Amino acid sequence: MPIAILVVGIAGMLGIKATAQDSEEKKPVDTRPNISYQAIQPTDHTVIISGNGEIKPKESTALSAQVSGEVESLHPNFVAGGLVKRGDVLFTIEKDAYEAAVWQAESELSRAQAALIEEQARANVAKREAKNLPKVNVTDLYLRKPQLLSAQAAVKSAQARLKLAQRDLNDTTVRAPYDALIIMRNIGVGQFVNRGIEVARLNNIETAELVFPVAGFDAVFLPDNIVGANATLHARNIDKTTRKGSITRDLGIVDSNTRMSQLVVEINDPYGLISDAEPLKFGTFVDVQFKGITIENVYKLPQTLVNNRRVWVVDNENKLRIKNVTVLREEGKYFYIDSGLEPNDKVVMTLPEYPLDGMEVKITNDKNEVVATPTASDSQSE
């Protein structure tokens, strides 16, 4: 009995195994790789051009004394790093000698004017007397015309001396020519300064500039009239300050080393003195972006889907096809393609490990999703 039971069990196992093998051999196996795709549409794209550079003052002034004398007073902010407003008195020079010069010039002018009045009266008398004389005896000298001209010239000379004396007196008070950051000061109270000696250096903080290069592949996308275009600046600092500016000019040269052209962006009130804007200090390195021209009928694809200027698509028979494309522009993580693709092409998003042209594939996505049309703001944020 044990032997019989063993034989029956072995026979049953062999039968079950044979039946399973027959079932597996009959069931077909789908070896097609799985892929997903997105249907694409052409769109218009506004090019975003980027650059970077250092914030610098638009204007820097070496301040000099216009008159000689002893320094009497200094503005409390007239120190390195101080900020002063346009018209603030930076320092004053002793003015006694210059006030005396003005008074002296005024007295000389008064004497010259008195002499002119006297000479004018004499000329009028001579003119009345000349009416009773023969014309041959009436000369310019008799009418005192030379004396009158000399008196008039003396008045003008005295006026000029007074004007110069008044200018020197005014120059004893030195004011800020603009809203300024004090970079350096080398005078003190009680120090004697000479005319023309540099006493300080100021940077204009009413306006700052950023000079940045534009590469050749970006230059072809510049608008015809770039002056006045708005630009966005992102500072590479802890606060990641963002400011607005405008492009004011092209320097008109191509750098001999980099072969790049140079554009200038102007930023108003960089230190935020007259607005609530975040300060953007001189020397800060920033990234700048602005809009270029709009390119039409292009396809926006992630760079990961483009390999050696080729894109994989799936045809209506669910077979892989490869297309050669022309990349018009690269921005961020995307390529913008202007030829090689057609509307509604199904771009493969997930390729098999070893793709082949003509390979049959199995579609895993149920929806024929269309690549979103990018807007100018989307592109800028990218």
C-alpha positions as a printed Julia matrix, in Angstrom:
382×3 Matrix{Float64}:
  0.0     0.0     0.0
  2.7     2.59    0.78
  4.39    1.87   -2.53
  1.09    2.23   -4.38
  0.31    5.57   -2.67
  3.78    6.89   -3.53
  3.43    5.9    -7.18
  0.02    7.58   -7.44
  1.33   10.81   -5.85
  4.29   11.04   -8.2
  2.05   10.48  -11.19
 -0.31   13.23  -10.04
  2.53   15.74   -9.61
  3.9    14.98  -13.07
  0.44   15.45  -14.54
 -0.09   18.82  -12.85
  3.34   20.05  -13.97
  2.74   19.03  -17.55
 -0.65   20.79  -17.55
  0.89   24.02  -16.18
  3.65   23.98  -18.8
  1.11   23.55  -21.56
 -0.88   26.53  -20.2
  2.19   28.75  -19.97
  3.3    27.85  -23.47
 -0.07   28.76  -24.86
 -0.28   32.2   -23.08
  1.3    34.98  -25.29
  3.9    37.3   -23.67
  3.84   41.11  -24.51
  7.5    42.18  -24.77
  6.84   45.74  -25.94
  8.42   48.39  -23.69
  6.21   50.91  -21.94
  6.4    54.59  -22.9
  4.47   57.79  -22.26
  4.17   60.79  -24.55
  2.88   64.33  -24.83
  1.34   65.88  -27.93
  3.03   69.22  -28.71
  1.83   72.45  -30.3
  3.87   75.41  -31.61
  3.76   78.66  -29.71
  5.23   82.18  -29.67
  7.95   82.85  -27.12
  9.41   86.15  -25.89
 13.14   85.64  -25.47
 14.6    86.42  -22.05
 18.2    87.63  -22.22
 20.38   87.33  -19.12
 23.64   88.86  -18.01
 25.49   89.86  -14.87
 27.75   92.59  -13.62
 28.72   94.87  -10.76
 26.75   97.87   -9.49
 28.81  101.04   -9.91
 28.14  104.76   -9.45
 27.1   106.62  -12.56
 29.14  109.59  -11.39
 32.11  109.95   -9.03
 33.55  113.34   -8.05
 36.93  114.36   -6.67
 35.91  117.33   -4.52
 38.42  120.2    -4.35
 38.55  123.5    -2.47
 37.94  126.49   -4.73
 39.52  128.96   -2.28
 42.32  128.81    0.24
 41.77  129.14    3.96
 41.25  127.46    7.31
 38.47  124.88    7.69
 35.91  126.15   10.21
 33.26  123.4    10.34
 32.36  119.96    8.94
 29.02  118.24    8.32
 28.52  115.35   10.8
 27.97  112.93    7.9
 31.01  114.22    6.02
 32.97  111.06    6.86
 33.84  107.92    4.89
 30.61  105.94    4.49
 28.38  108.92    5.29
 25.33  109.78    3.22
 24.51  113.41    2.44
 21.74  115.1     0.51
 22.09  117.4    -2.48
 22.83  120.92   -1.2
 24.02  119.89    2.28
 26.94  122.03    3.56
 29.9   119.67    3.71
 32.43  122.1     5.18
 33.11  125.83    5.5
 36.3   127.9     5.15
 37.07  131.04    7.11
 35.46  133.88    5.17
 36.71  137.14    6.78
 39.23  137.92    4.04
 36.68  137.14    1.32
 34.0   139.31    2.9
 36.53  142.18    3.02
 37.31  141.59   -0.66
 33.61  141.88   -1.48
 33.29  145.15    0.42
 36.33  146.54   -1.34
 34.96  145.52   -4.73
 31.62  147.14   -3.88
 33.36  150.41   -2.97
 35.33  150.37   -6.23
 32.11  149.81   -8.13
 30.48  152.75   -6.35
 33.4   155.04   -7.28
 33.29  153.89  -10.88
 29.53  154.47  -11.07
 29.96  157.96   -9.57
 32.65  158.77  -12.13
 30.35  157.53  -14.88
 27.51  159.77  -13.67
 29.86  162.73  -13.56
 31.21  162.04  -17.01
 27.7   161.55  -18.39
 26.76  165.0   -17.05
 29.8   166.59  -18.68
 28.94  164.91  -21.96
 25.4   166.28  -21.79
 26.74  169.82  -21.2
 29.12  169.51  -24.14
 26.29  168.29  -26.33
 24.13  171.32  -25.49
 27.0   173.75  -26.09
 27.82  172.09  -29.41
 24.51  173.26  -30.82
 25.89  176.84  -30.94
 29.18  175.9   -32.58
 30.08  175.19  -36.19
 29.93  171.52  -36.97
 33.62  171.42  -37.94
 34.5   172.34  -34.35
 32.29  169.62  -32.81
 34.41  166.49  -32.45
 34.03  163.29  -30.43
 36.66  164.55  -28.06
 34.7   167.8   -27.55
 31.54  165.75  -26.87
 33.6   163.7   -24.36
 32.71  160.36  -25.97
 36.12  158.76  -25.22
 35.9   159.86  -21.57
 32.36  158.44  -21.35
 33.44  155.1   -22.82
 36.35  154.96  -20.37
 34.01  155.61  -17.44
 31.62  152.89  -18.65
 34.52  150.45  -18.98
 35.63  151.27  -15.41
 32.14  150.39  -14.16
 32.17  147.04  -15.97
 35.63  146.25  -14.61
 34.48  147.02  -11.07
 31.41  144.85  -11.58
 33.63  141.96  -12.73
 35.88  142.3    -9.67
 32.82  142.32   -7.43
 31.44  139.22   -9.12
 34.73  137.35   -8.63
 34.93  138.47   -5.0
 31.34  137.34   -4.41
 32.1   133.97   -6.04
 35.13  133.46   -3.79
 33.01  134.3    -0.76
 30.35  131.8    -1.83
 33.05  129.15   -2.36
 33.94  129.3     1.31
 30.78  127.22    1.83
 31.13  123.86    0.06
 27.89  121.98   -0.63
 27.14  118.46   -1.87
 26.57  118.58   -5.65
 24.11  115.64   -5.43
 22.89  112.94   -3.06
 26.21  111.35   -2.28
 28.06  108.6    -0.49
 31.32  109.86    1.03
 34.13  107.58   -0.08
 37.08  109.49    1.35
 37.8   112.71    3.27
 41.25  114.1     4.04
 40.63  117.43    5.82
 39.76  118.37    9.38
 38.59  121.38   11.38
 41.39  123.93   11.75
 43.33  122.58    8.78
 44.49  125.06    6.14
 43.55  124.04    2.61
 44.84  125.43   -0.66
 42.83  126.18   -3.76
 42.54  123.17   -6.08
 43.63  120.53   -3.54
 41.43  117.4    -3.48
 39.71  117.19   -0.11
 37.21  114.36   -0.6
 35.75  111.85   -3.04
 32.0   111.39   -3.51
 29.86  108.82   -5.32
 26.52  109.87   -6.75
 23.76  107.76   -5.18
 20.91  109.31   -7.13
 21.65  106.91   -9.98
 23.76  103.76  -10.34
 24.84  101.82  -13.42
 25.46   98.23  -14.34
 27.58   97.39  -17.38
 27.09   93.8   -18.53
 28.17   91.77  -21.57
 25.82   90.27  -24.14
 27.04   87.13  -25.89
 26.84   86.78  -29.65
 24.15   84.08  -29.5
 22.01   86.5   -27.44
 22.77   89.56  -29.56
 20.69   88.23  -32.48
 17.61   88.31  -30.23
 18.01   91.95  -29.13
 15.19   94.35  -30.11
 15.98   96.95  -32.74
 15.54   99.74  -30.19
 16.98   98.5   -26.9
 17.15  101.92  -25.19
 14.46  102.28  -22.54
 13.79   98.54  -22.19
 12.92   97.47  -18.65
 15.3    95.14  -16.82
 15.09   93.12  -13.6
 18.11   92.84  -11.32
 18.63   90.06   -8.76
 21.4    90.7    -6.25
 23.67   87.85   -5.16
 23.51   88.79   -1.5
 22.0    87.33    1.64
 18.71   89.2     1.17
 18.52   88.36   -2.57
 17.45   91.92   -3.32
 15.42   92.47   -6.5
 15.28   95.88   -8.19
 14.01   97.35  -11.44
 16.09   99.31  -13.93
 16.14  100.38  -17.55
 18.65   99.97  -20.35
 20.04  103.4   -21.22
 22.62  102.73  -23.92
 24.91  100.38  -25.78
 28.59  101.18  -25.26
 29.04  100.71  -29.0
 32.09   98.46  -28.77
 32.85   94.74  -28.85
 35.3    93.51  -26.22
 38.49   92.34  -27.93
 38.93   89.45  -25.48
 35.39   88.08  -25.12
 33.95   89.34  -28.45
 30.86   90.48  -26.54
 29.01   93.78  -26.8
 28.27   95.85  -23.69
 24.93   97.21  -22.47
 24.3    99.63  -19.6
 21.4    99.4   -17.12
 20.55  102.41  -14.96
 19.05  102.08  -11.46
 17.47  105.07   -9.73
 17.95  105.65   -5.99
 20.17  102.56   -5.45
 20.5   103.23   -1.7
 16.74  103.73   -1.18
 17.01  107.24    0.27
 13.87  108.62   -1.36
 11.87  105.39   -1.68
 11.15  102.18    0.2
 13.27  100.11   -2.19
 15.86   97.72   -0.77
 19.38   99.23   -0.85
 21.62   98.0    -3.64
 25.14   98.97   -2.63
 27.98   99.78   -5.0
 30.09   96.71   -5.64
 27.15   94.28   -5.4
 27.25   91.58   -8.07
 23.83   91.11   -9.68
 22.12   89.07  -12.38
 20.08   91.05  -14.91
 17.26   89.89  -17.19
 15.26   91.7   -19.86
 12.97   90.83  -22.76
 14.29   90.38  -26.27
 12.34   89.79  -29.46
  9.44   87.35  -29.78
 10.14   84.2   -31.81
  7.12   82.62  -33.49
  5.97   79.03  -34.05
  8.53   77.28  -31.88
  8.3    74.14  -29.77
  9.34   74.25  -26.13
 10.9    71.0   -24.92
 12.92   70.05  -21.85
 16.57   69.57  -22.69
 16.41   66.0   -21.39
 14.2    65.07  -24.36
 16.66   66.37  -26.97
 19.79   64.31  -27.59
 22.29   65.36  -30.26
 19.6    67.52  -31.89
 17.27   64.52  -32.16
 13.85   63.91  -30.62
 11.98   60.6   -30.24
  8.29   60.52  -31.2
  5.71   57.76  -31.47
  3.69   57.37  -34.66
  0.05   56.33  -35.12
  1.1    52.66  -35.21
  2.71   52.97  -31.78
  6.2    52.73  -33.21
  9.18   54.83  -32.16
 10.48   57.32  -34.7
 13.43   59.65  -34.43
 13.39   63.2   -35.81
 16.26   65.6   -36.44
 15.44   69.07  -35.13
 16.96   72.56  -35.19
 17.37   74.2   -31.79
 16.83   77.93  -32.18
 17.51   78.89  -28.59
 18.32   77.48  -25.16
 16.86   79.05  -22.01
 17.19   77.5   -18.59
 16.15   73.84  -18.77
 14.4    74.17  -22.12
 15.18   74.12  -25.82
 13.14   76.14  -28.33
 12.92   74.27  -31.64
 11.87   75.93  -34.88
 12.07   73.03  -37.37
 11.96   69.24  -37.46
  8.7    68.8   -35.54
  5.07   69.05  -36.57
  1.93   70.1   -34.66
  0.46   67.25  -32.59
  3.66   65.21  -32.76
  3.71   62.72  -29.86
  7.0    63.37  -28.11
  8.17   60.42  -26.01
  8.59   61.42  -22.4
  9.97   58.12  -21.03
 12.22   56.22  -23.43
 12.99   52.49  -23.23
 16.48   51.53  -22.16
 17.6    50.73  -25.72
 15.3    52.58  -28.15
 15.36   51.73  -31.83
 13.77   53.47  -34.79
 10.64   51.5   -35.67
 10.4    49.7   -32.32
  6.85   48.86  -31.27
  5.93   50.27  -27.88
  3.05   50.16  -25.43
  1.46   53.47  -24.41
  0.99   53.89  -20.67
 -0.66   57.34  -20.54
 -4.37   57.36  -21.23
 -4.62   61.09  -21.94
 -3.04   62.78  -24.92
 -1.7    65.68  -22.9
 -0.63   68.79  -24.78
  2.52   70.67  -23.77
  1.46   73.95  -22.16
  1.96   77.11  -24.18
  4.57   79.2   -22.3
  3.95   82.84  -21.63
  6.52   85.63  -21.32
  6.11   85.66  -17.52
  6.53   81.85  -17.35
  9.7    82.06  -19.35
 11.09   84.85  -17.18
 10.41   82.87  -14.01
 12.19   79.91  -15.52
